[in-house]
PDB file of N, CA and C in Angstrom:
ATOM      1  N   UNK A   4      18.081  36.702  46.718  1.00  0.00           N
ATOM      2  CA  UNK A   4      17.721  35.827  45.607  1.00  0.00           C
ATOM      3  C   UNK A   4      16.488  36.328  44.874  1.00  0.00           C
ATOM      4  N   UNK A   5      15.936  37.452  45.281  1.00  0.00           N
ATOM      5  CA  UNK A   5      14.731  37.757  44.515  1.00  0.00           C
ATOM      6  C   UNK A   5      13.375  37.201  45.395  1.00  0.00           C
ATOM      7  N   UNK A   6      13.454  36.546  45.795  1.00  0.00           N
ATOM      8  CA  UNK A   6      11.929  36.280  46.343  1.00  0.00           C
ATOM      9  C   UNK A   6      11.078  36.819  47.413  1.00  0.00           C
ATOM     10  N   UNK A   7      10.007  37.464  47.315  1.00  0.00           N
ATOM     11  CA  UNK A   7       9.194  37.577  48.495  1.00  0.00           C
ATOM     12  C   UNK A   7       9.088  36.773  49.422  1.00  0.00           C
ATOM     13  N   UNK A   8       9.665  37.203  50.496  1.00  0.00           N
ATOM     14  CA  UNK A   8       9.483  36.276  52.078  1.00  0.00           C
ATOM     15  C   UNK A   8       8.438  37.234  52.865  1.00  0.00           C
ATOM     16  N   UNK A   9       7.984  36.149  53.828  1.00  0.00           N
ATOM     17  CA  UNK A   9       7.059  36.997  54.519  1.00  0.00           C
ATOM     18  C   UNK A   9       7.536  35.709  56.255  1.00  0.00           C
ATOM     19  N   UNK A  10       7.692  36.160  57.578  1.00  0.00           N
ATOM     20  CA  UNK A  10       8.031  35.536  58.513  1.00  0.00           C
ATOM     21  C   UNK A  10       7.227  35.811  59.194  1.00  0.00           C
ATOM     22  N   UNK A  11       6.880  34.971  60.085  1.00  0.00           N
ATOM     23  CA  UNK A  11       5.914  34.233  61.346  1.00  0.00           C
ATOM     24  C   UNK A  11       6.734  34.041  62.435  1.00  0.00           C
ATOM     25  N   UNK A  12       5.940  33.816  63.480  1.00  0.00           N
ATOM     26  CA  UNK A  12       6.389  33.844  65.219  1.00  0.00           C
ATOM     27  C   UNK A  12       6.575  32.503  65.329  1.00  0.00           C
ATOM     28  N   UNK A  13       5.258  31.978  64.567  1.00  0.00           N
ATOM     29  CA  UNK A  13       5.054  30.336  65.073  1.00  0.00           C
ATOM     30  C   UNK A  13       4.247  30.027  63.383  1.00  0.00           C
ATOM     31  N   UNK A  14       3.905  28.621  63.863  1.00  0.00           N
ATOM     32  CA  UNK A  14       3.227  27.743  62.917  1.00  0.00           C
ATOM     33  C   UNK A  14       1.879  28.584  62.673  1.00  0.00           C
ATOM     34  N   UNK A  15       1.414  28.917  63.851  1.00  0.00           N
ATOM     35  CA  UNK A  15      -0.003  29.107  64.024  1.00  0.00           C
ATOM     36  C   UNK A  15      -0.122  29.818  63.450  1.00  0.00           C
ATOM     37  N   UNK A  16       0.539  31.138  63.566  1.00  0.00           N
ATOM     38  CA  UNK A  16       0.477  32.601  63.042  1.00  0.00           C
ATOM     39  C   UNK A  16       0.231  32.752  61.562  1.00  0.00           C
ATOM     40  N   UNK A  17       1.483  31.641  61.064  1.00  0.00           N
ATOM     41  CA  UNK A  17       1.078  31.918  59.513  1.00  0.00           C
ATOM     42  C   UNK A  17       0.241  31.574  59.221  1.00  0.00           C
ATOM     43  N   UNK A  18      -0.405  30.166  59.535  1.00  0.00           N
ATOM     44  CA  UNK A  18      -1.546  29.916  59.035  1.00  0.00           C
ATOM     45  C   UNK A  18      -3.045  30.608  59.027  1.00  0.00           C
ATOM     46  N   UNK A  19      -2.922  31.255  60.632  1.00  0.00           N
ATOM     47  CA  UNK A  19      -4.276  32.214  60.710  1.00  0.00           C
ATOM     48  C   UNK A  19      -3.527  33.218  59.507  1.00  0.00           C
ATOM     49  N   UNK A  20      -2.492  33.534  59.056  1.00  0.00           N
ATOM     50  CA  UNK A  20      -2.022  35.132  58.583  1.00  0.00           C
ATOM     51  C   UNK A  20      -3.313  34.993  56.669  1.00  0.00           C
ATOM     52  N   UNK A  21      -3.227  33.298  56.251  1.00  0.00           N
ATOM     53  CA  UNK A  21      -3.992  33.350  55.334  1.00  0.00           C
ATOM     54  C   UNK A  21      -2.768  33.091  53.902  1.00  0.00           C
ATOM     55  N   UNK A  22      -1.772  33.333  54.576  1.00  0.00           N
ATOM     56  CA  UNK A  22      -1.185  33.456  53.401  1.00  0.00           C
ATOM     57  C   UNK A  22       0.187  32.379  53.219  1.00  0.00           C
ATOM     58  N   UNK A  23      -0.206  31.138  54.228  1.00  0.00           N
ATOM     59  CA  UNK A  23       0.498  29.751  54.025  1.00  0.00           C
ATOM     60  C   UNK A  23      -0.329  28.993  52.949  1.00  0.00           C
ATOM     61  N   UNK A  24      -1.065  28.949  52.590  1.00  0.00           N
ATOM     62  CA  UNK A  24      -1.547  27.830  51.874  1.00  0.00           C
ATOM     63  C   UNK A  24      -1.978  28.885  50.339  1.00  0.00           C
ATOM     64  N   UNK A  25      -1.524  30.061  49.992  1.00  0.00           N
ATOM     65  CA  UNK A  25      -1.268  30.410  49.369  1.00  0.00           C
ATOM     66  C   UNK A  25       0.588  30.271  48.682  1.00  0.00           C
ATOM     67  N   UNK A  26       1.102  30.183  49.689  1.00  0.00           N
ATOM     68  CA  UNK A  26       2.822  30.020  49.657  1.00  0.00           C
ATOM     69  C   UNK A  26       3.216  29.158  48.261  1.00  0.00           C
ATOM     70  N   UNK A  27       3.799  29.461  47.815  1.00  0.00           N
ATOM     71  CA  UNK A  27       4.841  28.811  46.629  1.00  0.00           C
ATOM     72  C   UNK A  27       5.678  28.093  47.510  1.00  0.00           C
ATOM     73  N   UNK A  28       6.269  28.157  48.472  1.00  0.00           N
ATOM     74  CA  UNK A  28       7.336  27.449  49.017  1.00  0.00           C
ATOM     75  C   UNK A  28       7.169  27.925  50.609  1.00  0.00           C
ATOM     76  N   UNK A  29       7.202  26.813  51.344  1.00  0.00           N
ATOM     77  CA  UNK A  29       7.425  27.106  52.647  1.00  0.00           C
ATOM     78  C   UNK A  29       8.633  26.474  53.630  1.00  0.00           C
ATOM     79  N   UNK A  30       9.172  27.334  54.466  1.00  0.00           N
ATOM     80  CA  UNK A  30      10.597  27.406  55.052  1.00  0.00           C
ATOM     81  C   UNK A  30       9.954  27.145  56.457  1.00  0.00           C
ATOM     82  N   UNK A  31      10.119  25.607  56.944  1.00  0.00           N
ATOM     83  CA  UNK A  31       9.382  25.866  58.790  1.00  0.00           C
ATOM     84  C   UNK A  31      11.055  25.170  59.351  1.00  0.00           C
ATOM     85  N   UNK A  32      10.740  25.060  60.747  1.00  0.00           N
ATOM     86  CA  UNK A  32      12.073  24.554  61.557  1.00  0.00           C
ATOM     87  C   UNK A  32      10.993  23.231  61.931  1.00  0.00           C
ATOM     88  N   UNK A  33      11.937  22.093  62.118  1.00  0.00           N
ATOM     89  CA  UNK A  33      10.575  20.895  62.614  1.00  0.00           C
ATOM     90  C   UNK A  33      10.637  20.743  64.411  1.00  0.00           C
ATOM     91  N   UNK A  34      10.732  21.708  65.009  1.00  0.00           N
ATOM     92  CA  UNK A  34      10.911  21.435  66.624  1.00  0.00           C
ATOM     93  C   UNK A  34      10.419  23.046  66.767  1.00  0.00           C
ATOM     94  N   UNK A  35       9.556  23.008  67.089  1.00  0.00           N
ATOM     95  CA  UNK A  35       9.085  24.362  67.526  1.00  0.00           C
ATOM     96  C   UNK A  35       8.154  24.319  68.314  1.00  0.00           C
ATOM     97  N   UNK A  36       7.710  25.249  69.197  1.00  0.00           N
ATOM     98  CA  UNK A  36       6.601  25.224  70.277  1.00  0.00           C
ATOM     99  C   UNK A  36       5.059  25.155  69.685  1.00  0.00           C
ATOM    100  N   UNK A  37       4.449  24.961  70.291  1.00  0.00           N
ATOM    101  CA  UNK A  37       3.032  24.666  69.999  1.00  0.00           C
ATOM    102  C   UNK A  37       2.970  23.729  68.574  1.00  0.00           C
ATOM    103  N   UNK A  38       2.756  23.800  66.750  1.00  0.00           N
ATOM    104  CA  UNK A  38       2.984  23.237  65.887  1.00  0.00           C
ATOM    105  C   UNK A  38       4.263  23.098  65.875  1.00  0.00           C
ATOM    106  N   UNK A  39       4.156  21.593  65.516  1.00  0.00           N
ATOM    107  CA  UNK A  39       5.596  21.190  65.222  1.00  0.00           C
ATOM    108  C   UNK A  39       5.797  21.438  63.548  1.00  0.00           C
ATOM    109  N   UNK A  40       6.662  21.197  63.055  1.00  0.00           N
ATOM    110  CA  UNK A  40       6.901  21.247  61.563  1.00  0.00           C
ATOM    111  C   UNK A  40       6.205  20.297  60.857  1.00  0.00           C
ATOM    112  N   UNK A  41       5.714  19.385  61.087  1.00  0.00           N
ATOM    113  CA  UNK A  41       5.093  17.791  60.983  1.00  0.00           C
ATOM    114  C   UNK A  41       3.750  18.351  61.096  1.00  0.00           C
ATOM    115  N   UNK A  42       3.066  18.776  61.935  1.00  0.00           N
ATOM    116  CA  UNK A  42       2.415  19.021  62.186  1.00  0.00           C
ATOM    117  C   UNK A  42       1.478  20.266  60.993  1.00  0.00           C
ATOM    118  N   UNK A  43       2.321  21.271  60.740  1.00  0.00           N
ATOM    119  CA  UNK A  43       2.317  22.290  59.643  1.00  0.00           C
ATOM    120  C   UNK A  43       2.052  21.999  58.369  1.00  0.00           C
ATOM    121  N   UNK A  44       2.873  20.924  58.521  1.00  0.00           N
ATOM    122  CA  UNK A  44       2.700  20.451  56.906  1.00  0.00           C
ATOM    123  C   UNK A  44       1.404  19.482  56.695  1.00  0.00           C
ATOM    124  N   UNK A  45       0.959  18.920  57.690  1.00  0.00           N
ATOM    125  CA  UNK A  45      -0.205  17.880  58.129  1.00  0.00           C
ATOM    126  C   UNK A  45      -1.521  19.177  57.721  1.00  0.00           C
ATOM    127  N   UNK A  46      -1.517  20.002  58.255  1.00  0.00           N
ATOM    128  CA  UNK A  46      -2.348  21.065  58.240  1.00  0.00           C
ATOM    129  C   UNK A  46      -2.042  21.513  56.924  1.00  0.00           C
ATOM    130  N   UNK A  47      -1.257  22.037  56.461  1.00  0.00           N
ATOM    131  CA  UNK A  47      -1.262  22.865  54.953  1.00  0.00           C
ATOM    132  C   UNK A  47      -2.110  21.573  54.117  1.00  0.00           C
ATOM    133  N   UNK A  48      -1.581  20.629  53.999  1.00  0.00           N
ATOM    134  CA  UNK A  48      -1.869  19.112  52.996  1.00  0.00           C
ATOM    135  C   UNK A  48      -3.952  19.051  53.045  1.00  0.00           C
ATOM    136  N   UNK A  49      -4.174  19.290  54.240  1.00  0.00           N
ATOM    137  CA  UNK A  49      -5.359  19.546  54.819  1.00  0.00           C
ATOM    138  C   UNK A  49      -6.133  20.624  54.218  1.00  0.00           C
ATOM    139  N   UNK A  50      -5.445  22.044  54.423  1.00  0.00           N
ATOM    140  CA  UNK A  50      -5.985  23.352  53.643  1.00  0.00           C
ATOM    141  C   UNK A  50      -6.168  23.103  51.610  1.00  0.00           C
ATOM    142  N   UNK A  51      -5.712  22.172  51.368  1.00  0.00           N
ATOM    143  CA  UNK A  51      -5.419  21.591  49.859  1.00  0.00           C
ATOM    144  C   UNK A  51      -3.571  22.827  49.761  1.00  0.00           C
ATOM    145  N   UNK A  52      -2.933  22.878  50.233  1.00  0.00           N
ATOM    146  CA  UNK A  52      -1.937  23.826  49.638  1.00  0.00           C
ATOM    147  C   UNK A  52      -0.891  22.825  48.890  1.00  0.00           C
ATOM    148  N   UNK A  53      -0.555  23.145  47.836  1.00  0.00           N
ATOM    149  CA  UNK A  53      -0.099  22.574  46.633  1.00  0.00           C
ATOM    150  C   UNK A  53       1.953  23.414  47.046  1.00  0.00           C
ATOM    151  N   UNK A  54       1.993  24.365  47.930  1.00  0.00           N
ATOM    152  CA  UNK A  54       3.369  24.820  48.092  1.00  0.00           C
ATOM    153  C   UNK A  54       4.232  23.691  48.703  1.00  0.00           C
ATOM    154  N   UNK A  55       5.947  23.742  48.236  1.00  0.00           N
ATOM    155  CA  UNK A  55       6.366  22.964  48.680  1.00  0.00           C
ATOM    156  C   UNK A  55       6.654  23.592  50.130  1.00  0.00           C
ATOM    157  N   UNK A  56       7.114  22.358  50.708  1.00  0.00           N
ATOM    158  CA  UNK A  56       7.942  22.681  52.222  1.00  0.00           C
ATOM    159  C   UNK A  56       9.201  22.142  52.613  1.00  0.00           C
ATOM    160  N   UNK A  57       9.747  23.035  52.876  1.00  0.00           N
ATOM    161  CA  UNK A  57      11.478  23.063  53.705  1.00  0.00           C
ATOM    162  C   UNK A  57      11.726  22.628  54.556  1.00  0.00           C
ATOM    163  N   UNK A  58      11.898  21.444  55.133  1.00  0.00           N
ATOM    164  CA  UNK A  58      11.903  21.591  56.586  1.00  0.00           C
ATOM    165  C   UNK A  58      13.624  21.956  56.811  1.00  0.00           C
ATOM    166  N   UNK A  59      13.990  22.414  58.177  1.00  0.00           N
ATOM    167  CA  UNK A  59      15.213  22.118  58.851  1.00  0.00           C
ATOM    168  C   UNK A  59      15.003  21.701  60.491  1.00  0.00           C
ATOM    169  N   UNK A  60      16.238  20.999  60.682  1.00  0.00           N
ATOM    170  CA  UNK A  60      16.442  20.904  61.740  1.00  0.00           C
ATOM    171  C   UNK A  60      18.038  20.946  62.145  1.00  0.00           C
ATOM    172  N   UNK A  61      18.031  21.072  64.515  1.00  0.00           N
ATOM    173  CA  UNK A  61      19.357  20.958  64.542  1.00  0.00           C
ATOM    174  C   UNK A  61      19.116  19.425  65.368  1.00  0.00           C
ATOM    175  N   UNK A  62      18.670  18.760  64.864  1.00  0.00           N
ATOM    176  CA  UNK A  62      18.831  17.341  65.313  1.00  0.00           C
ATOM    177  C   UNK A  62      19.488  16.701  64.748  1.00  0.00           C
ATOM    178  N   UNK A  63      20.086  15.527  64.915  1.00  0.00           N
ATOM    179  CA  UNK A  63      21.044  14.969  64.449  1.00  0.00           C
ATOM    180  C   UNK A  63      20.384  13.344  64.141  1.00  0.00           C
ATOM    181  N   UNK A  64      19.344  13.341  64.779  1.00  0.00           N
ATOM    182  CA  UNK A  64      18.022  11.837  64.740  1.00  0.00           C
ATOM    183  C   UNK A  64      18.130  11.340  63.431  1.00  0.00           C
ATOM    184  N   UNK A  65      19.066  10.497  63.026  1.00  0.00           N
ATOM    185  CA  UNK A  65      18.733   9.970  61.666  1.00  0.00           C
ATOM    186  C   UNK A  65      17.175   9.543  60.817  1.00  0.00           C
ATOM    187  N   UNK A  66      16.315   9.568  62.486  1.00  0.00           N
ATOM    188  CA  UNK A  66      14.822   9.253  61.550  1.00  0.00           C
ATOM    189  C   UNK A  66      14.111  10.044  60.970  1.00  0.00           C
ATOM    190  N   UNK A  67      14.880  11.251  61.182  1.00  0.00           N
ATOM    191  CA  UNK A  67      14.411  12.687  60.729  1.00  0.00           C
ATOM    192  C   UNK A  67      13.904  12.687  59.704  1.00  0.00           C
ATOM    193  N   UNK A  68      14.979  12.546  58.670  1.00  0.00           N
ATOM    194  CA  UNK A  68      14.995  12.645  57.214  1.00  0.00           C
ATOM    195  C   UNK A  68      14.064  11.665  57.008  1.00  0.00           C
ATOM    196  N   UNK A  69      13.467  10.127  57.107  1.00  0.00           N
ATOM    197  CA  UNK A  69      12.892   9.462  56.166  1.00  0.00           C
ATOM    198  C   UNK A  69      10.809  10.299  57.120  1.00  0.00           C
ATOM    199  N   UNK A  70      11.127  10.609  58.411  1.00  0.00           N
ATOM    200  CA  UNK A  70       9.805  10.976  58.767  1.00  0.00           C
ATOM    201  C   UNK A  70       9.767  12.447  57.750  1.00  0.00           C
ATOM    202  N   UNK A  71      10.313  13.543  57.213  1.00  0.00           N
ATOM    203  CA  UNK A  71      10.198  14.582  56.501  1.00  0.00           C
ATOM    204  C   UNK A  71       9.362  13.940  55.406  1.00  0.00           C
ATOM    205  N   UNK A  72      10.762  12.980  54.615  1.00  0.00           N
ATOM    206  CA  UNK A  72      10.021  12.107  53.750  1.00  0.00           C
ATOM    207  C   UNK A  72       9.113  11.646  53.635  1.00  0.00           C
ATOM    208  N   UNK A  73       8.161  11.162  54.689  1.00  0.00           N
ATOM    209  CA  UNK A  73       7.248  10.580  54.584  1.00  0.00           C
ATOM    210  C   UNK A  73       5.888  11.599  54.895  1.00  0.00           C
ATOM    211  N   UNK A  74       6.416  13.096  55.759  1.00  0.00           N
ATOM    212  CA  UNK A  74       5.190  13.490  55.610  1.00  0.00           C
ATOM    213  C   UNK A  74       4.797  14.600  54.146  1.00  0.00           C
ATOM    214  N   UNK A  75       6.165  14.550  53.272  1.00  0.00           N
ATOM    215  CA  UNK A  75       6.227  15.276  51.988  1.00  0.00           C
ATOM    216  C   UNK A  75       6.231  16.268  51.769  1.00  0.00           C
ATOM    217  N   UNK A  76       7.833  16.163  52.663  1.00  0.00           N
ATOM    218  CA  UNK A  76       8.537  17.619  53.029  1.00  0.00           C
ATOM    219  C   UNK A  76       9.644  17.456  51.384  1.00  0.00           C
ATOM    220  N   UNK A  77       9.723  19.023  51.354  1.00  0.00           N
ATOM    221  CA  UNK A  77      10.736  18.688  49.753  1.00  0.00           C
ATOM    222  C   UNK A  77      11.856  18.832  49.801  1.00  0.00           C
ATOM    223  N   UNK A  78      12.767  18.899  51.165  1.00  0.00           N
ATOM    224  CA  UNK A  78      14.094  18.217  51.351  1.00  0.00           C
ATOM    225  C   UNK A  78      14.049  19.047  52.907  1.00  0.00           C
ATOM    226  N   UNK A  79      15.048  18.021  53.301  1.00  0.00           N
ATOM    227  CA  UNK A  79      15.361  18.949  54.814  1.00  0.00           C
ATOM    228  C   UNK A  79      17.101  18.851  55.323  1.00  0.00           C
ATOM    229  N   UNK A  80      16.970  19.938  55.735  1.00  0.00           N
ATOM    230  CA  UNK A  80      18.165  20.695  55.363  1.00  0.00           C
ATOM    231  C   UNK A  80      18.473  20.627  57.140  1.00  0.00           C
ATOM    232  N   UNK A  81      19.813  20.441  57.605  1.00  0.00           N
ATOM    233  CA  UNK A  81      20.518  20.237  58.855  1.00  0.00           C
ATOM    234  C   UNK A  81      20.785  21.599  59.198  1.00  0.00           C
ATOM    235  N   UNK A  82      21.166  21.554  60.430  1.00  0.00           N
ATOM    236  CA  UNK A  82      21.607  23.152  61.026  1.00  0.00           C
ATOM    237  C   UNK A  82      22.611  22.848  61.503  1.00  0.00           C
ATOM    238  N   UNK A  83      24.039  23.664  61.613  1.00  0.00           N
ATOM    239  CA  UNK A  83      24.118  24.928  61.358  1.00  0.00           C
ATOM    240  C   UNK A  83      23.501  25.251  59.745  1.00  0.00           C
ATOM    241  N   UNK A  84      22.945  26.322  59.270  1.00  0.00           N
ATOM    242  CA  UNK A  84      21.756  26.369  57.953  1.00  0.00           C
ATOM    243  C   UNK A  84      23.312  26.600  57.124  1.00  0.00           C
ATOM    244  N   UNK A  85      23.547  26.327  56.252  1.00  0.00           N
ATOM    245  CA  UNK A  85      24.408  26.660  55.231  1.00  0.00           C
ATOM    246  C   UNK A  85      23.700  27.197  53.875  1.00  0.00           C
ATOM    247  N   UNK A  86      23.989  28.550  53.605  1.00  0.00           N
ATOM    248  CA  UNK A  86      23.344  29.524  52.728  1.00  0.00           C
ATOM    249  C   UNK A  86      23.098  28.664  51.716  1.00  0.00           C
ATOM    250  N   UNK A  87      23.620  28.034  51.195  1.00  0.00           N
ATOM    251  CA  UNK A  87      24.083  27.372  49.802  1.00  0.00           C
ATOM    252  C   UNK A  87      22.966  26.316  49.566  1.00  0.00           C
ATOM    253  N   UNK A  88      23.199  25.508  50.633  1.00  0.00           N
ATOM    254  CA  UNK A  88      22.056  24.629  50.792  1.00  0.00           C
ATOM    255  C   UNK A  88      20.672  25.076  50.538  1.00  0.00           C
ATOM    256  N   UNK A  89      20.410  25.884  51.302  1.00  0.00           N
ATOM    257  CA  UNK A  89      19.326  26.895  51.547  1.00  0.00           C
ATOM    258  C   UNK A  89      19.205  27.195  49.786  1.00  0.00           C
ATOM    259  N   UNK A  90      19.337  27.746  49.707  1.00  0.00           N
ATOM    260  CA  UNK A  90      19.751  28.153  47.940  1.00  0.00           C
ATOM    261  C   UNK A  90      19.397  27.445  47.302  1.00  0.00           C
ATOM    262  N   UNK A  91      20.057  26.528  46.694  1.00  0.00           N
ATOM    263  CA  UNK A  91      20.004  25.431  46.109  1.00  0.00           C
ATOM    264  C   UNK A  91      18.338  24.654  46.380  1.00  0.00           C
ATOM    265  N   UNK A  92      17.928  23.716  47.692  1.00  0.00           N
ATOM    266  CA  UNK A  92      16.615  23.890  48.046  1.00  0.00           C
ATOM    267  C   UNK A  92      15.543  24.714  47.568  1.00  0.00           C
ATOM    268  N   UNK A  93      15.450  25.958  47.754  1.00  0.00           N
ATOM    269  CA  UNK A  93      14.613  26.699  46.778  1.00  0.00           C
ATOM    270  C   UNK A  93      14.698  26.763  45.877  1.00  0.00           C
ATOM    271  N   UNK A  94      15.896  27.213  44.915  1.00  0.00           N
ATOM    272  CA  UNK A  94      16.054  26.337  43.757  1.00  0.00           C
ATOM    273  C   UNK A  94      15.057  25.743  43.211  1.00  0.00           C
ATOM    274  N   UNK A  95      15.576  24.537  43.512  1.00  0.00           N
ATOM    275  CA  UNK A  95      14.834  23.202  43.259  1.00  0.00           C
ATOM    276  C   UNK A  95      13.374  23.278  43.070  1.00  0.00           C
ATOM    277  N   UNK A  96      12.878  23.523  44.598  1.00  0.00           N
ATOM    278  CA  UNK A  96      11.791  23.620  44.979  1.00  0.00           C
ATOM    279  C   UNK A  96      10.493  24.324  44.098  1.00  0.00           C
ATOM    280  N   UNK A  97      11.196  25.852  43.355  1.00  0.00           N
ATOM    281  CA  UNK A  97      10.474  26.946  43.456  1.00  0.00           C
ATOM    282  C   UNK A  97      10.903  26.654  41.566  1.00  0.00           C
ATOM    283  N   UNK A  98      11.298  25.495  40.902  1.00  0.00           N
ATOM    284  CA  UNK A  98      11.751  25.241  39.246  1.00  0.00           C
ATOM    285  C   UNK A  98      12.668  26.418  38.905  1.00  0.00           C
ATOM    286  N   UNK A  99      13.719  26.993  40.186  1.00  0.00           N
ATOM    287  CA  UNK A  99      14.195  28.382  39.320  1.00  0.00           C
ATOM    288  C   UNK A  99      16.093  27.077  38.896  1.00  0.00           C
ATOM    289  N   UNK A 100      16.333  28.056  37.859  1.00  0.00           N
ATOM    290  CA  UNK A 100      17.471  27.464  37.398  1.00  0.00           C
ATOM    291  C   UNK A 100      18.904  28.011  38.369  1.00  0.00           C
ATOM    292  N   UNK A 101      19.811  27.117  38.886  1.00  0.00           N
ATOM    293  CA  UNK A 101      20.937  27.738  39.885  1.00  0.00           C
ATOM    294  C   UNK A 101      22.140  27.748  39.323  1.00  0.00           C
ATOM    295  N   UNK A 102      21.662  27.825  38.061  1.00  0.00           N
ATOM    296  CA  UNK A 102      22.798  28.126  37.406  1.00  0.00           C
ATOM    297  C   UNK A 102      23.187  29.708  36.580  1.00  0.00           C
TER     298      UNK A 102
END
């Protein structure tokens, strides 16, 4: 799709890396070891980072979606990941046109 990605081990990593709260858009999973995804975004909001965030998950927890929502995640996307979705999401996210 054109965009610079850059990938991390963990939550932590990117954030020491310097270059999360610089991010235009960020892609986390919300169940991960040490930072959770919730947690990431609690911290970026903190750093002042103005990038949106992705969450996914493979949970099926219907409270998922309104807790994303509420910590001002910019959509979250179910697993198995479907490209399209994925797509579309950035899209959105990043003002590019998907058409």
């Amino acid at each position: 799709m054109g965009y610079r990605c850059v990938g991390y081990a963990s939550a932590e990593a990117g954030l020491t890396s310097g270059h999360a709260q610089a991010a235009d858009c960020i892609v986390t999973d919300i169940h991960m070891p040490g930072l959770d995804g919730f947690d990431l975004k609690q911290k970026l909001d903190a750093r002042g980072s103005s990038g949106r965030v992705i969450m996914m998950t493979g949970r099926s927890d219907s409270r998922l979606e309104l807790r994303a929502q509420e910590a001002g995640a910019f959509c979250l996307l179910r697993k198995p990941l479907h490209a399209g979705a994925l797509a579309a999401c950035l899209s959105r996210a990043l003002g590019k046109s998907t058409g």
